[in-house]
Amino acid sequence: MYINMKKEFLRDFESTADIQIPQDPMERVIGHDDIIKYVKIAAKQRRNLLLVGPPGIGKSLIAQAISVHLAEPQEEITVVHNPERPERPFVEIKSRKEIKSEIDDLKRAEGDLVSPQEVPELVAERLGFRCPNCESYTSAYQSICPQCGADKYSHMNARRKNLGDLLGMFEMNNGPVNIPQDRVTTTRMNQGREEVVIYERSEGDKIKILDQHALEKRREMVEEKPKNIIVPLERKSFIQATGASETELLGDVRHDPYGGHPDLGTQPYERVVPGAVHEAHEGVLFIDEIVHLAPLQRYILSAMQDKVFPIVGRNPQSAGSSVKVEDVPCDFIFVAACNIRDIQYILPPLRSRIQGEGYEMLMRTTMPDTGENQAKMAQFVAQEIEMDGKIPHATRSAVEIIVGEAKKRARIIDDQNDALTLRLRDLGGLVRMAGDMAVMDGSHFIEDKHINFAVKNAISIEDQILERYQSFEQAMDNDLSSSQRMHSTRKGTPNDHVDRSYL
């Protein structure tokens, strides 16, 4: 039986295998209950968010959790060929209801499958199922009736020279019929109107009926305008565009070496590629470290304001540069994240848009050291183990050591006593290292010795440098190779002529 750590404490489980992991991603966020309250409002009311805080405290997890609480997408976006101006394709938006109706129509266009006994007798005879002599139904490919021994096709052979076939089979040659015809065309009355009906032999012993509606739908399918579905109905509701380039964020039109020639090249509508702003339509667009997209923030602002954003070819040397698709929908919830020091670099109008249509949230780095929060820390360990999928569960005593490490980090990093750290990504690395050691030992659980090993060795490179060299200056002095020392302008100085422009 799983234990709900919201109601229990560390003493109530033997290993993390006993801990219940919430199905709702928002319930998996540790230590930010005050923020989650607003996040749930943002998901329901479709509000934008700016999450501010150091790396590894749950900003990405919160953004993903919002998408789980959204309704499924209701619109599909398609780019349709414009025969008059191919370089200006149309945008077609279809609702889920319209698409379902189209699917139903397509099923009807495929026709209804029935047994030979359900069609008119003359039709069954023409298709080879019914014997005109004994009126029994047998396989269409048996020319001799197994019931009475008569030739099932004799009447067709006798009539085909002079009478023709009133049901749609026209005289083809004067030879005898050895196999039945595949299709019979006739008419029938439907609600006082005469309509054409086609009966086709299908799947061996079945007959497919194509009525007037099915035939018209098939004709529409043949005449349908060429199109390119760029945002399908069934899609992810969470799009992360962290570090995206201009084309990845805003879309593009692929190059065609033949310039979109109608016979040799690829038509412009087929080369349209959506950007993250379009793929996030009706969902969440998440950008971590928003300041790294500094030159693109104004485009995000425009998309948020207008709820539509054009797709154009962004390479002036490409054949796609002349192609533009207007008014492509991009109605998304925008969630941005950054550190405190980077707030000043966010475009002021973008921040104003977030403030006017959402919330700015400063995330906590610690939580009080209470029994309830220690239980949440145990839940976090269980979640990390399940997410990793390659390490065993941890014993209760091992979890208690992790809780102690969380207290230590809250005191050292954030100068908070009687607190637990919420810099959980680093703590997750400790859990994984301990789990790897348990795997190497062949242990069924992560035990105290594995956690103690990870606490000692899962430290940052900066701490490793200080431990080994006592200072960064001493480390840099000792890090020089012999050739670097020979070409240094003075002792202890790295080469000044080395190209460091990439830094």
C-alpha positions in Angstrom: 0.0 0.0 0.0 1.4 3.4 -1.0 1.8 6.1 1.6 0.7 9.7 0.8 3.5 11.8 2.1 1.1 14.8 2.4 -0.4 13.0 5.4 2.5 11.0 6.8 6.0 11.5 8.1 9.5 10.0 7.6 8.8 7.3 10.3 5.9 6.0 8.3 7.7 4.2 5.5 10.5 1.6 5.2 11.7 2.6 1.7 10.8 5.1 -1.0 9.1 2.2 -2.8 6.2 2.7 -0.2 5.7 6.4 -1.2 2.8 7.4 -3.3 3.8 9.7 -6.2 1.0 12.1 -7.2 -0.5 11.8 -10.7 -1.0 15.5 -11.0 2.4 17.1 -11.9 1.5 20.2 -9.9 1.4 18.0 -6.8 5.0 16.9 -7.5 6.3 20.4 -7.1 8.0 20.6 -3.8 8.0 23.7 -1.5 6.1 26.2 -3.7 2.6 25.8 -2.4 2.0 29.5 -2.5 3.0 29.8 -6.1 1.1 26.7 -7.2 -2.1 28.4 -6.1 -1.5 31.1 -8.8 -0.3 28.6 -11.3 -3.6 26.7 -11.1 -5.4 30.0 -11.7 -3.1 30.7 -14.7 -3.9 27.3 -16.2 -7.7 27.8 -15.8 -7.8 31.5 -16.8 -5.0 31.2 -19.4 -2.7 33.8 -17.8 1.0 34.4 -18.6 3.7 33.8 -16.0 7.2 35.0 -15.3 9.0 32.7 -12.9 12.2 34.2 -11.3 14.7 32.3 -9.3 18.0 30.3 -9.6 18.4 27.1 -11.7 17.1 23.8 -10.4 14.2 24.9 -8.2 11.3 23.7 -10.3 10.5 26.4 -12.9 10.4 23.9 -15.8 8.3 21.5 -13.8 5.8 24.2 -13.1 5.5 25.1 -16.8 5.0 21.5 -17.8 2.4 21.0 -15.1 0.3 23.9 -16.5 0.0 22.1 -19.9 -1.4 19.0 -18.2 -4.3 21.1 -16.8 -5.3 22.5 -20.1 -8.1 21.2 -22.3 -7.1 19.3 -25.4 -6.5 21.4 -28.5 -9.6 22.2 -30.5 -8.1 23.6 -33.7 -5.9 22.2 -36.6 -4.0 24.6 -38.7 -3.4 23.9 -42.4 -1.6 25.8 -45.1 -3.5 25.5 -48.4 -2.2 26.1 -51.9 -3.2 29.4 -53.6 -3.4 28.7 -57.3 -3.5 32.4 -58.2 -0.6 33.4 -56.1 1.3 30.3 -54.9 3.8 32.4 -52.9 0.8 33.6 -50.7 -0.7 30.3 -49.4 -4.0 30.4 -47.5 -4.4 29.4 -43.8 -7.2 27.1 -43.0 -8.4 26.5 -39.5 -10.6 23.5 -38.7 -12.2 22.8 -35.3 -12.2 19.4 -33.7 -16.0 19.1 -34.5 -15.4 19.9 -38.2 -12.6 17.3 -38.4 -14.8 14.7 -36.8 -17.5 15.4 -39.3 -15.0 15.1 -42.1 -13.8 11.8 -40.8 -17.4 10.5 -40.6 -18.0 11.7 -44.2 -14.8 9.9 -45.3 -16.1 6.7 -43.7 -19.3 7.1 -45.6 -17.4 7.8 -48.8 -15.8 4.3 -48.3 -19.3 2.8 -48.6 -21.2 0.4 -46.5 -20.4 -3.3 -46.5 -23.4 -5.7 -46.7 -24.0 -9.3 -47.4 -25.3 -10.4 -50.8 -28.7 -11.2 -49.3 -29.1 -7.4 -48.5 -28.9 -6.1 -52.1 -31.5 -6.4 -54.9 -31.7 -10.0 -56.4 -30.6 -8.8 -59.9 -27.6 -7.1 -58.5 -26.6 -10.2 -56.5 -26.9 -12.2 -59.8 -24.8 -9.8 -61.8 -22.1 -9.9 -59.1 -22.1 -13.7 -59.1 -23.5 -14.4 -55.7 -27.1 -15.6 -56.5 -28.0 -18.5 -58.8 -30.9 -17.4 -61.0 -32.0 -21.1 -61.3 -32.4 -22.2 -57.7 -32.1 -18.8 -56.1 -29.4 -19.9 -53.6 -26.4 -17.7 -52.6 -22.9 -19.1 -53.0 -19.4 -17.8 -53.7 -19.2 -15.3 -56.6 -16.3 -17.2 -58.1 -18.2 -20.5 -58.5 -19.6 -20.4 -62.1 -21.4 -23.7 -61.5 -24.0 -23.6 -58.7 -23.0 -26.2 -56.1 -26.7 -26.5 -55.1 -28.4 -27.3 -58.5 -25.5 -27.6 -60.9 -26.7 -24.8 -63.2 -24.5 -22.3 -65.0 -24.8 -19.2 -62.9 -23.7 -16.9 -65.8 -25.8 -18.5 -68.6 -28.4 -15.8 -68.5 -25.7 -13.1 -68.8 -24.1 -14.8 -71.8 -27.5 -15.1 -73.5 -28.4 -11.4 -73.0 -25.2 -9.6 -73.4 -25.1 -9.5 -77.2 -28.5 -7.9 -77.8 -29.9 -6.4 -74.6 -26.9 -4.8 -72.9 -26.9 -4.5 -69.2 -29.6 -2.2 -67.8 -27.7 -2.2 -64.5 -24.6 -0.7 -65.8 -22.6 -3.5 -67.5 -22.1 -2.7 -71.2 -21.3 -5.2 -74.0 -17.5 -5.8 -74.0 -17.0 -8.8 -76.3 -18.8 -11.8 -77.7 -17.0 -14.4 -75.6 -18.7 -16.2 -72.7 -18.6 -14.8 -69.2 -16.3 -16.9 -66.9 -16.2 -14.5 -63.9 -18.8 -12.2 -62.6 -18.5 -8.4 -63.0 -16.9 -6.4 -60.2 -19.3 -3.5 -60.2 -23.0 -2.9 -60.9 -24.4 0.6 -61.4 -28.2 1.2 -61.0 -30.6 3.7 -59.5 -32.9 3.8 -56.5 -35.4 6.1 -54.9 -34.4 7.9 -51.8 -36.9 10.3 -50.1 -38.7 10.7 -53.4 -35.6 11.4 -55.4 -33.8 9.0 -57.8 -30.1 8.6 -57.1 -27.3 6.6 -58.6 -26.0 3.7 -56.5 -23.0 1.6 -57.2 -22.6 -2.0 -55.9 -19.0 -3.4 -55.7 -17.8 -6.8 -54.9 -15.5 -6.5 -51.9 -13.6 -8.6 -49.4 -14.6 -11.9 -51.0 -18.2 -12.4 -49.9 -19.2 -8.9 -49.1 -20.8 -6.1 -51.3 -19.9 -2.4 -50.9 -22.7 0.1 -51.5 -21.7 3.6 -52.7 -24.7 6.0 -52.6 -25.0 9.5 -54.0 -23.4 11.1 -50.9 -20.4 8.7 -51.0 -19.9 9.4 -54.7 -20.0 13.2 -54.2 -17.6 13.0 -51.3 -15.2 10.9 -53.4 -15.4 13.6 -56.1 -14.7 16.3 -53.5 -11.6 14.4 -52.3 -10.3 14.2 -55.8 -10.9 17.9 -56.4 -9.7 19.0 -52.9 -7.0 21.7 -52.8 -3.5 20.6 -52.0 -2.7 21.4 -48.3 0.0 21.0 -45.7 -1.0 20.4 -42.0 1.5 22.4 -40.0 -0.2 22.2 -36.6 -2.1 18.9 -36.2 -5.1 18.4 -34.0 -3.4 15.7 -31.9 -0.2 17.4 -30.6 1.7 18.3 -27.4 0.4 21.1 -25.3 3.8 22.0 -24.0 6.5 23.6 -26.2 9.9 24.6 -24.8 11.8 27.1 -27.0 14.7 27.7 -24.7 17.7 28.6 -26.9 15.7 28.5 -30.1 16.9 30.2 -33.2 14.8 32.7 -35.1 13.5 30.1 -37.5 12.8 27.6 -34.7 10.8 30.2 -32.8 9.0 31.9 -35.6 8.8 29.4 -38.4 10.3 29.5 -41.9 9.8 28.5 -45.6 12.3 25.9 -46.8 14.5 26.6 -49.8 13.7 25.0 -53.1 16.6 24.9 -55.7 14.0 25.0 -58.5 12.4 28.0 -57.1 9.0 26.4 -56.7 8.7 25.5 -60.4 5.2 23.8 -60.8 6.7 20.9 -62.6 10.2 20.5 -61.1 10.1 22.1 -57.8 8.1 21.9 -54.5 5.2 24.2 -54.2 5.5 27.0 -51.6 2.7 25.7 -49.4 4.5 22.4 -49.0 7.7 24.2 -47.7 6.1 26.1 -44.9 7.4 25.1 -41.5 5.8 26.3 -38.2 7.7 27.9 -35.4 7.4 27.2 -31.7 4.9 30.1 -31.3 2.6 28.3 -33.7 3.1 24.8 -32.3 2.2 26.1 -28.9 -1.2 27.3 -30.1 -3.8 26.5 -27.4 -1.0 25.3 -25.2 2.0 26.5 -23.3 5.1 28.2 -24.7 7.9 28.0 -22.2 11.3 29.8 -22.5 13.8 29.4 -19.8 16.5 32.0 -19.5 14.4 34.4 -21.6 17.2 37.0 -21.8 19.2 34.7 -24.1 16.5 35.4 -26.7 17.0 39.1 -26.4 16.7 40.1 -30.1 13.6 37.8 -30.4 11.6 39.1 -27.4 9.9 41.7 -29.6 8.5 39.0 -31.8 7.2 37.0 -28.9 5.5 40.2 -27.7 3.9 40.7 -31.1 2.6 37.1 -31.1 1.2 37.5 -27.6 -0.6 40.7 -28.6 -2.1 39.7 -31.9 -2.6 36.0 -31.3 -1.5 35.5 -34.9 2.0 35.6 -36.4 3.0 35.3 -40.1 5.3 32.6 -41.4 7.9 34.0 -43.9 11.1 32.8 -45.5 13.9 34.2 -43.3 16.9 33.6 -45.5 17.1 36.4 -48.2 19.2 34.0 -50.3 16.5 31.3 -50.3 13.7 30.8 -52.7 11.4 30.8 -49.6 12.1 34.5 -49.0 9.3 35.5 -51.3 6.7 33.3 -49.5 4.5 34.6 -46.8 1.6 33.1 -44.9 -0.5 35.7 -43.1 -2.4 35.3 -39.9 -1.2 32.0 -38.6 -2.9 31.5 -35.2 -0.6 31.4 -32.1 -2.8 31.8 -29.0 -0.7 30.4 -26.2 0.1 30.8 -22.5 3.5 32.3 -22.2 5.7 31.1 -19.3 9.1 32.7 -19.1 11.9 32.1 -16.5 15.1 33.8 -15.5 17.4 34.6 -12.7 17.1 37.7 -10.5 20.1 39.4 -12.0 18.6 39.0 -15.5 15.2 40.7 -14.8 16.6 44.0 -16.1 17.3 42.5 -19.5 13.7 41.5 -20.2 12.1 43.8 -22.8 10.0 46.3 -20.8 6.9 46.0 -23.0 7.1 42.2 -22.7 7.1 42.4 -18.9 4.3 44.9 -19.1 2.3 42.3 -21.2 3.0 39.6 -18.6 2.0 41.9 -15.7 -1.2 43.0 -17.5 -2.3 39.5 -18.4 -0.7 37.3 -15.8 1.6 37.0 -12.8 5.2 37.5 -11.9 6.4 35.1 -9.2 9.6 35.1 -7.2 10.4 31.5 -6.3 11.7 30.4 -2.9 15.1 28.7 -2.5 14.3 27.1 1.0 11.3 25.9 3.0 10.9 25.5 6.8 12.4 22.4 8.3 9.1 20.8 9.6 8.0 17.2 9.7 5.6 17.9 6.9 8.3 19.3 4.6 10.7 16.5 5.5 8.0 14.1 4.2 7.8 16.2 1.0 11.6 15.8 0.7 11.1 12.0 0.9 8.5 12.3 -1.9 11.0 14.2 -4.0 13.6 11.4 -3.6 10.9 8.8 -4.7 10.1 11.0 -7.7 13.7 11.3 -8.7 14.2 7.5 -8.5 11.0 6.8 -10.5 12.0 9.4 -13.1 15.5 8.0 -13.5 14.3 4.4 -13.9 17.7 2.9 -13.6 18.4 3.0 -9.8 16.8 1.2 -6.9 14.7 2.8 -4.2 16.2 4.3 -1.0 15.9 3.1 2.6 14.3 5.4 5.2 17.7 6.0 6.9 19.2 6.9 3.5 16.4 9.5 3.0 17.1 10.9 6.5 20.7 11.5 5.4 19.5 13.3 2.3 17.2 15.5 4.5 20.2 16.3 6.6 22.1 17.3 3.5 19.2 19.5 2.5 19.4 21.3 5.9 23.2 21.8 5.4 22.8 23.3 1.9 20.1 25.7 3.1 22.4 26.9 5.8 25.6 27.2 3.6 24.1 28.4 0.3 21.1 30.5 1.5 22.2 31.3 5.0 18.9 29.9 6.4 18.8 28.0 9.7 16.0 25.5 10.4 15.3 25.2 6.7 15.5 22.7 3.8 17.0 23.7 0.4 14.7 23.8 -2.6 17.7 23.7 -5.1 16.5 20.2 -5.8 18.2 19.6 -9.2 21.6 19.4 -7.4 20.1 17.2 -4.7 18.7 15.0 -7.5 22.3 14.6 -8.8 23.3 13.3 -5.3 20.4 10.8 -5.4 21.5 9.5 -8.8 25.2 9.1 -7.9 24.1 7.2 -4.7 21.8 5.0 -6.9 24.6 4.3 -9.3 26.8 3.2 -6.5 24.0 0.9 -5.2 23.7 -0.6 -8.7 27.5 -1.2 -8.9 27.3 -2.9 -5.5 24.4 -5.1 -6.5 22.3 -3.7 -3.7 18.5 -3.8 -3.7 18.3 -0.4 -2.1 20.2 2.8 -1.8 21.7 2.6 1.6 23.4 4.9 4.0 26.9 4.1 2.7 25.8 5.0 -0.9 24.4 8.4 0.2 27.5 9.2 2.3 29.7 8.4 -0.7 27.6 10.7 -2.9 27.6 13.5 -0.3 31.4 13.4 -0.3 31.9 13.2 -4.1 28.8 14.9 -5.7 30.3 18.3 -5.4 30.7 21.1 -8.0 33.8 21.7 -10.0 34.4 24.9 -8.1 34.4 23.1 -4.8 36.8 20.5 -6.2 39.1 23.2 -7.4 39.2 24.9 -3.9 39.7 21.5 -2.2 42.6 20.6 -4.4 44.3 24.1 -5.0 43.0 26.2 -2.1 42.3 29.1 -4.5 41.2 29.7 -8.1 44.4 31.7 -8.7 46.6 28.8 -7.7 44.5 26.5 -9.8 44.9 28.6 -12.9 48.7 28.9 -12.3 49.0 25.1 -12.0 46.7 24.4 -14.9 49.3 25.7 -17.5 51.0 23.2 -19.7 54.8 23.3 -20.2 54.4 24.9 -23.7 52.1 27.5 -22.3 54.6 28.4 -19.6 57.4 28.7 -22.2 55.4 31.2 -24.2 54.0 33.2 -21.3 55.1 36.8 -21.1 55.7 36.4 -17.4 55.6 33.6 -14.9 52.2 32.4 -13.9 50.4 34.3 -16.8 48.6 32.3 -19.5 49.3 33.0 -23.1 48.0 36.4 -24.1 48.1 35.6 -27.8 45.6 32.7 -27.5 42.4 33.5 -29.2 39.6 33.6 -26.6 37.0 35.4 -28.7 34.7 32.5 -28.3 34.4 33.3 -24.6 
